[in-house]
CSV table of C-alpha atoms in Angstrom, one decimal:
chain,number,residue,atom,x,y,z
Q,1,UNK,CA,83.8,29.9,63.6
Q,2,UNK,CA,82.5,32.4,61.1
Q,3,UNK,CA,82.6,35.1,63.8
Q,4,UNK,CA,86.3,34.5,64.5
Q,5,UNK,CA,87.1,34.6,60.8
Q,6,UNK,CA,85.4,38.0,60.5
Q,7,UNK,CA,87.5,39.2,63.5
Q,8,UNK,CA,90.7,37.9,61.9
Q,9,UNK,CA,89.9,39.6,58.6
Q,10,UNK,CA,89.1,42.8,60.3
Q,11,UNK,CA,92.4,42.8,62.3
Q,12,UNK,CA,94.4,42.1,59.1
Q,13,UNK,CA,92.7,44.9,57.3
Q,14,UNK,CA,93.5,47.3,60.2
Q,15,UNK,CA,97.2,46.3,60.0
Q,16,UNK,CA,97.2,46.9,56.2
Q,17,UNK,CA,95.5,50.2,56.6
Q,18,UNK,CA,97.9,51.4,59.3
Q,19,UNK,CA,100.8,50.3,57.0
Q,20,UNK,CA,99.4,52.3,54.1
Q,21,UNK,CA,99.0,55.4,56.3
Q,22,UNK,CA,102.6,55.2,57.5
Q,23,UNK,CA,103.9,54.6,53.9
Q,24,UNK,CA,101.8,57.4,52.6
Q,25,UNK,CA,103.3,59.8,55.2
Q,26,UNK,CA,106.8,58.9,54.2
Q,27,UNK,CA,107.5,56.9,57.4
Q,28,UNK,CA,108.4,53.3,57.6
Q,29,UNK,CA,107.1,50.8,60.2
Q,30,UNK,CA,109.8,49.5,62.5
Q,31,UNK,CA,109.4,46.0,61.1
Q,32,UNK,CA,109.9,47.3,57.5
Q,33,UNK,CA,112.8,49.5,58.6
Q,34,UNK,CA,114.5,46.4,60.1
Q,35,UNK,CA,114.3,44.6,56.8
Q,36,UNK,CA,116.1,47.6,55.1
Q,37,UNK,CA,119.2,47.0,57.2
Q,38,UNK,CA,121.6,44.5,55.6
Q,39,UNK,CA,121.9,41.3,57.5
Q,40,UNK,CA,125.7,41.2,56.8
Q,41,UNK,CA,128.4,43.7,55.9
Q,42,UNK,CA,131.6,42.4,54.4
Q,43,UNK,CA,134.5,44.6,55.4
Q,44,UNK,CA,138.2,44.4,54.7
Q,45,UNK,CA,140.5,45.1,57.6
Q,46,UNK,CA,144.2,45.8,56.8
Q,47,UNK,CA,146.9,45.2,59.4
Q,48,UNK,CA,150.1,47.3,59.3
Q,49,UNK,CA,153.0,47.4,61.6
Q,50,UNK,CA,156.1,49.6,60.9
Q,51,UNK,CA,156.1,52.4,58.3
Q,52,UNK,CA,159.8,53.1,57.6
Q,53,UNK,CA,161.3,55.5,55.1
Q,54,UNK,CA,164.2,53.2,54.2
Q,55,UNK,CA,163.1,50.8,51.4
Q,56,UNK,CA,165.9,48.3,52.4
Q,57,UNK,CA,164.0,47.6,55.6
Q,58,UNK,CA,160.8,46.7,53.8
Q,59,UNK,CA,159.6,43.1,54.5
Q,60,UNK,CA,156.9,41.1,56.2
Q,61,UNK,CA,156.2,43.7,58.9
Q,62,UNK,CA,157.6,46.9,57.3
Q,63,UNK,CA,156.5,49.0,54.4
Q,64,UNK,CA,157.5,52.5,53.2
Q,65,UNK,CA,155.4,55.6,53.5
Q,66,UNK,CA,155.2,55.6,49.7
Q,67,UNK,CA,153.6,52.1,49.8
Q,68,UNK,CA,151.2,53.2,52.4
Q,69,UNK,CA,150.2,56.3,50.4
Q,70,UNK,CA,149.5,54.1,47.3
Q,71,UNK,CA,147.2,52.0,49.5
Q,72,UNK,CA,145.3,55.0,50.7
Q,73,UNK,CA,145.0,56.3,47.1
Q,74,UNK,CA,143.7,52.9,45.9
Q,75,UNK,CA,141.1,52.7,48.7
Q,76,UNK,CA,140.0,56.3,47.9
Q,77,UNK,CA,139.7,55.5,44.2
Q,78,UNK,CA,137.6,52.4,44.9
Q,79,UNK,CA,135.2,54.4,47.0
Q,80,UNK,CA,136.1,52.9,50.4
Q,81,UNK,CA,135.5,54.9,53.6
Q,82,UNK,CA,137.6,54.2,56.7
Q,83,UNK,CA,136.0,53.3,60.0
Q,84,UNK,CA,137.3,52.5,63.5
Q,85,UNK,CA,136.3,49.9,66.0
Q,86,UNK,CA,133.8,52.2,67.7
Q,87,UNK,CA,131.9,52.4,64.4
Q,88,UNK,CA,132.0,48.7,64.0
Q,89,UNK,CA,130.7,48.0,67.5
Q,90,UNK,CA,127.9,50.6,67.1
Q,91,UNK,CA,126.8,48.8,63.9
Q,92,UNK,CA,126.7,45.4,65.6
Q,93,UNK,CA,125.3,46.5,68.9
Q,94,UNK,CA,122.9,49.4,68.0
Q,95,UNK,CA,122.4,49.0,64.2
Q,96,UNK,CA,124.1,52.3,63.6
Q,97,UNK,CA,124.7,52.5,59.8
Q,98,UNK,CA,128.1,52.0,58.3
Q,99,UNK,CA,129.4,53.6,55.1
Q,100,UNK,CA,128.5,51.8,51.9
Q,101,UNK,CA,132.0,50.5,51.5
Q,102,UNK,CA,133.7,50.4,54.9
Q,103,UNK,CA,137.4,49.5,55.4
Q,104,UNK,CA,139.5,49.5,58.5
Q,105,UNK,CA,143.2,50.4,58.7
Q,106,UNK,CA,144.9,48.9,61.8
Q,107,UNK,CA,148.5,49.5,63.0
Q,108,UNK,CA,149.9,47.1,65.6
Q,109,UNK,CA,152.5,47.7,68.3
Q,110,UNK,CA,152.4,51.5,68.3
Q,111,UNK,CA,155.7,52.4,66.7
Q,112,UNK,CA,157.0,56.0,66.6
Q,113,UNK,CA,157.2,55.8,62.9
Q,114,UNK,CA,153.4,55.5,62.8
Q,115,UNK,CA,153.3,59.0,64.0
Q,116,UNK,CA,156.3,60.1,61.9
Q,117,UNK,CA,155.2,58.6,58.6
Q,118,UNK,CA,151.7,57.3,58.7
Q,119,UNK,CA,149.8,60.0,60.6
Q,120,UNK,CA,150.7,62.8,58.1
Q,121,UNK,CA,149.2,60.6,55.3
Q,122,UNK,CA,146.0,60.0,57.4
Q,123,UNK,CA,145.8,63.8,57.7
Q,124,UNK,CA,146.5,64.3,54.0
Q,125,UNK,CA,143.7,61.9,52.9
Q,126,UNK,CA,141.5,62.4,55.9
Q,127,UNK,CA,141.4,58.7,56.7
Q,128,UNK,CA,141.0,57.1,60.1
Q,129,UNK,CA,142.9,54.3,61.7
Q,130,UNK,CA,143.2,52.1,64.7
Q,131,UNK,CA,146.5,51.9,66.5
Q,132,UNK,CA,147.0,49.2,69.1
Q,133,UNK,CA,149.8,50.1,71.5
Q,134,UNK,CA,152.0,48.0,73.7
Q,135,UNK,CA,151.4,50.2,76.7
Q,136,UNK,CA,154.7,49.4,78.6
Q,137,UNK,CA,156.7,50.6,75.5
Q,138,UNK,CA,154.7,53.8,75.4
Q,139,UNK,CA,155.4,54.4,79.1
Q,140,UNK,CA,159.1,53.7,78.5
Q,141,UNK,CA,159.6,56.0,75.5
Q,142,UNK,CA,157.5,58.7,77.0
Q,143,UNK,CA,160.3,59.0,79.6
Q,144,UNK,CA,163.0,59.1,77.0
Q,145,UNK,CA,164.1,61.6,74.3
Q,146,UNK,CA,164.8,58.9,71.8
Q,147,UNK,CA,162.5,59.2,68.8
Q,148,UNK,CA,164.2,56.7,66.5
Q,149,UNK,CA,162.5,55.6,63.3
Q,150,UNK,CA,163.9,52.1,63.6
Q,151,UNK,CA,162.6,51.0,67.0
Q,152,UNK,CA,161.1,53.7,69.2
Q,153,UNK,CA,157.4,53.6,70.2
Q,154,UNK,CA,154.8,56.3,70.5
Q,155,UNK,CA,154.8,58.7,73.5
Q,156,UNK,CA,151.6,59.8,75.3
Q,157,UNK,CA,151.9,63.2,73.8
Q,158,UNK,CA,151.9,61.8,70.3
Q,159,UNK,CA,149.0,59.6,71.1
Q,160,UNK,CA,146.9,62.4,72.5
Q,161,UNK,CA,147.7,64.6,69.5
Q,162,UNK,CA,146.5,61.9,67.1
Q,163,UNK,CA,143.4,61.1,69.1
Q,164,UNK,CA,142.4,64.7,69.3
Q,165,UNK,CA,142.5,64.9,65.5
Q,166,UNK,CA,139.7,62.4,65.3
Q,167,UNK,CA,141.7,60.3,62.9
Q,168,UNK,CA,143.2,57.8,65.3
Q,169,UNK,CA,141.5,55.4,67.8
Q,170,UNK,CA,143.8,53.7,70.3
Q,171,UNK,CA,143.3,50.1,71.4
Q,172,UNK,CA,145.0,47.7,73.9
Q,173,UNK,CA,147.8,45.4,72.7
Q,174,UNK,CA,148.9,44.4,76.3
Q,175,UNK,CA,151.0,46.2,78.8
Q,176,UNK,CA,154.0,43.9,78.6
Q,177,UNK,CA,153.0,40.6,77.1
Q,178,UNK,CA,153.9,41.2,73.4
Q,179,UNK,CA,156.5,38.5,73.6
Q,180,UNK,CA,157.3,35.0,72.3
Q,181,UNK,CA,160.0,34.0,74.9
Q,182,UNK,CA,159.4,31.6,77.6
Q,183,UNK,CA,156.4,29.3,77.7
Q,184,UNK,CA,153.8,31.9,76.8
Q,185,UNK,CA,153.2,33.3,73.3
Q,186,UNK,CA,151.5,36.7,73.7
Q,187,UNK,CA,148.4,36.1,75.8
Q,188,UNK,CA,148.1,32.4,75.1
Q,189,UNK,CA,147.7,30.1,78.1
Q,190,UNK,CA,150.7,28.0,78.9
Q,191,UNK,CA,150.3,24.2,78.8
Q,192,UNK,CA,151.1,23.8,82.4
Q,193,UNK,CA,149.0,26.7,83.6
Q,194,UNK,CA,145.7,26.5,85.4
Q,195,UNK,CA,142.8,28.6,84.2
Q,196,UNK,CA,142.8,30.5,87.4
Q,197,UNK,CA,146.4,31.4,87.2
Q,198,UNK,CA,146.0,32.4,83.5
Q,199,UNK,CA,143.1,34.7,84.2
Q,200,UNK,CA,144.9,36.3,87.2
Q,201,UNK,CA,148.2,36.8,85.5
Q,202,UNK,CA,147.1,37.8,82.0
Q,203,UNK,CA,144.2,39.7,83.4
Q,204,UNK,CA,146.5,41.8,85.5
Q,205,UNK,CA,148.6,42.8,82.5
Q,206,UNK,CA,145.6,43.7,80.4
Q,207,UNK,CA,143.9,45.7,83.1
Q,208,UNK,CA,147.1,47.6,83.8
Q,209,UNK,CA,147.1,48.6,80.2
Q,210,UNK,CA,143.5,49.6,80.2
Q,211,UNK,CA,143.9,51.7,83.3
Q,212,UNK,CA,147.0,53.4,82.0
Q,213,UNK,CA,145.5,54.3,78.7
Q,214,UNK,CA,142.5,55.7,80.4
Q,215,UNK,CA,144.7,57.6,82.9
Q,216,UNK,CA,146.8,59.2,80.1
Q,217,UNK,CA,144.1,59.8,77.5
Q,218,UNK,CA,140.7,59.7,79.1
Q,219,UNK,CA,139.7,56.9,76.8
Q,220,UNK,CA,139.2,53.3,77.8
Q,221,UNK,CA,139.7,50.9,74.9
Q,222,UNK,CA,136.8,48.7,73.8
Q,223,UNK,CA,138.9,46.3,71.8
Q,224,UNK,CA,141.8,44.0,72.5
Q,225,UNK,CA,144.3,43.2,69.8
Q,226,UNK,CA,145.9,39.7,70.2
Q,227,UNK,CA,149.7,39.7,69.9
Q,228,UNK,CA,150.6,37.3,67.0
Q,229,UNK,CA,146.9,36.3,66.9
Q,230,UNK,CA,147.6,33.8,69.7
Q,231,UNK,CA,144.7,33.0,72.1
Q,232,UNK,CA,143.4,30.2,74.3
Q,233,UNK,CA,140.1,28.7,75.4
Q,234,UNK,CA,139.9,31.1,78.3
Q,235,UNK,CA,140.8,34.2,76.4
Q,236,UNK,CA,137.3,35.3,75.5
Q,237,UNK,CA,136.0,34.8,79.1
Q,238,UNK,CA,138.9,36.9,80.3
Q,239,UNK,CA,138.2,39.7,77.8
Q,240,UNK,CA,134.6,39.8,78.7
Q,241,UNK,CA,135.4,40.0,82.4
Q,242,UNK,CA,137.6,43.0,81.7
Q,243,UNK,CA,134.9,44.8,79.7
Q,244,UNK,CA,136.2,44.4,76.2
Q,245,UNK,CA,133.5,44.5,73.5
Q,246,UNK,CA,135.6,43.2,70.6
Q,247,UNK,CA,139.0,41.8,69.7
Q,248,UNK,CA,141.2,41.8,66.6
Q,249,UNK,CA,142.9,38.6,65.2
Q,250,UNK,CA,145.2,38.0,62.3
Q,251,UNK,CA,143.4,35.5,60.1
Q,252,UNK,CA,143.6,36.7,56.5
Q,253,UNK,CA,140.0,36.8,55.3
Q,254,UNK,CA,137.1,39.3,55.1
Q,255,UNK,CA,135.4,40.5,58.2
Q,256,UNK,CA,131.7,39.7,58.1
Q,257,UNK,CA,129.7,41.9,60.3
Q,258,UNK,CA,126.1,41.2,61.5
Q,259,UNK,CA,123.9,42.0,64.4
Q,260,UNK,CA,125.4,39.0,66.2
Q,261,UNK,CA,128.0,40.1,68.8
Q,262,UNK,CA,130.0,36.9,68.1
Q,263,UNK,CA,131.2,38.6,64.8
Q,264,UNK,CA,133.3,41.0,67.0
Q,265,UNK,CA,135.5,38.2,68.4
Q,266,UNK,CA,138.9,38.0,66.8
Q,267,UNK,CA,138.0,40.1,63.8
Q,268,UNK,CA,140.1,38.8,60.8
Q,269,UNK,CA,142.6,41.0,59.1
Q,270,UNK,CA,144.8,41.0,56.0
Q,271,UNK,CA,148.5,41.4,56.8
Q,272,UNK,CA,150.0,44.1,54.7
Q,273,UNK,CA,153.5,43.0,53.8
Q,274,UNK,CA,155.9,44.8,51.4
Q,275,UNK,CA,154.9,42.3,48.8
Q,276,UNK,CA,151.1,42.5,49.3
Q,277,UNK,CA,149.6,45.9,48.5
Q,278,UNK,CA,146.1,46.8,49.4
Q,279,UNK,CA,145.1,46.5,45.8
Q,280,UNK,CA,146.6,43.0,45.6
Q,281,UNK,CA,144.9,41.9,48.9
Q,282,UNK,CA,141.5,43.4,47.9
Q,283,UNK,CA,141.4,42.9,44.1
Q,284,UNK,CA,139.2,39.8,44.6
Q,285,UNK,CA,137.4,41.0,47.7
Q,286,UNK,CA,134.1,41.5,46.0
Q,287,UNK,CA,134.3,38.3,44.2
């Protein structure tokens, strides 16, 4: 027994000596390095839609460019750094560090006025954003010369220009399922629908959107953005089958990132309405 105790003491001493050598050389053992990575990162995610220059149109899903600029100024003053979904996924999957105070700006639906009014502000403040497009609408307006601030959607030329700037990441918001009519709300499963039919029907739409984005930009989205936040029990299985790594929801609370991939499912976001500025939404964020 005494012999085994001596062996154990010797082994422990060797480990401590090795640690001292690594620390002395300025290097950190892997186990110590792992302890230095925060277990959880709390990150606000803001959800925008239409950015319209007419203040009379401001409401639940529309704000003015001036309001957006005030948001960007506030975030800058508070020391936030914008990130996109690829950064978030890299943190969760590979442990790639995030900025000290990350924030994510997301724009849903892919309106033309995002390019007209929001993109110049992203350039001015060098902030990055995620735009989730309804791909069928982009196909439609790419074939029209109809850039109307009220209702038009982004064209492929606009999307590629923004992507090439490094400031905009494009994600999938369905090809043609951003609807509430009929029995289906967004990509939610209908009550009378079998799981097999749901996966086949909704899967075909999402895959069509994925393929089209990749065809037109060279980029295959890693994130699906749920229209209206609606989902069903089979939604996650479907997204995994299609190769999505993450998804965006609409629940208004902080996003809590960890090394658990489950935190990438339906990432919660704060809805930015004309009455709820970034400052108002985030004033108690650190509390």
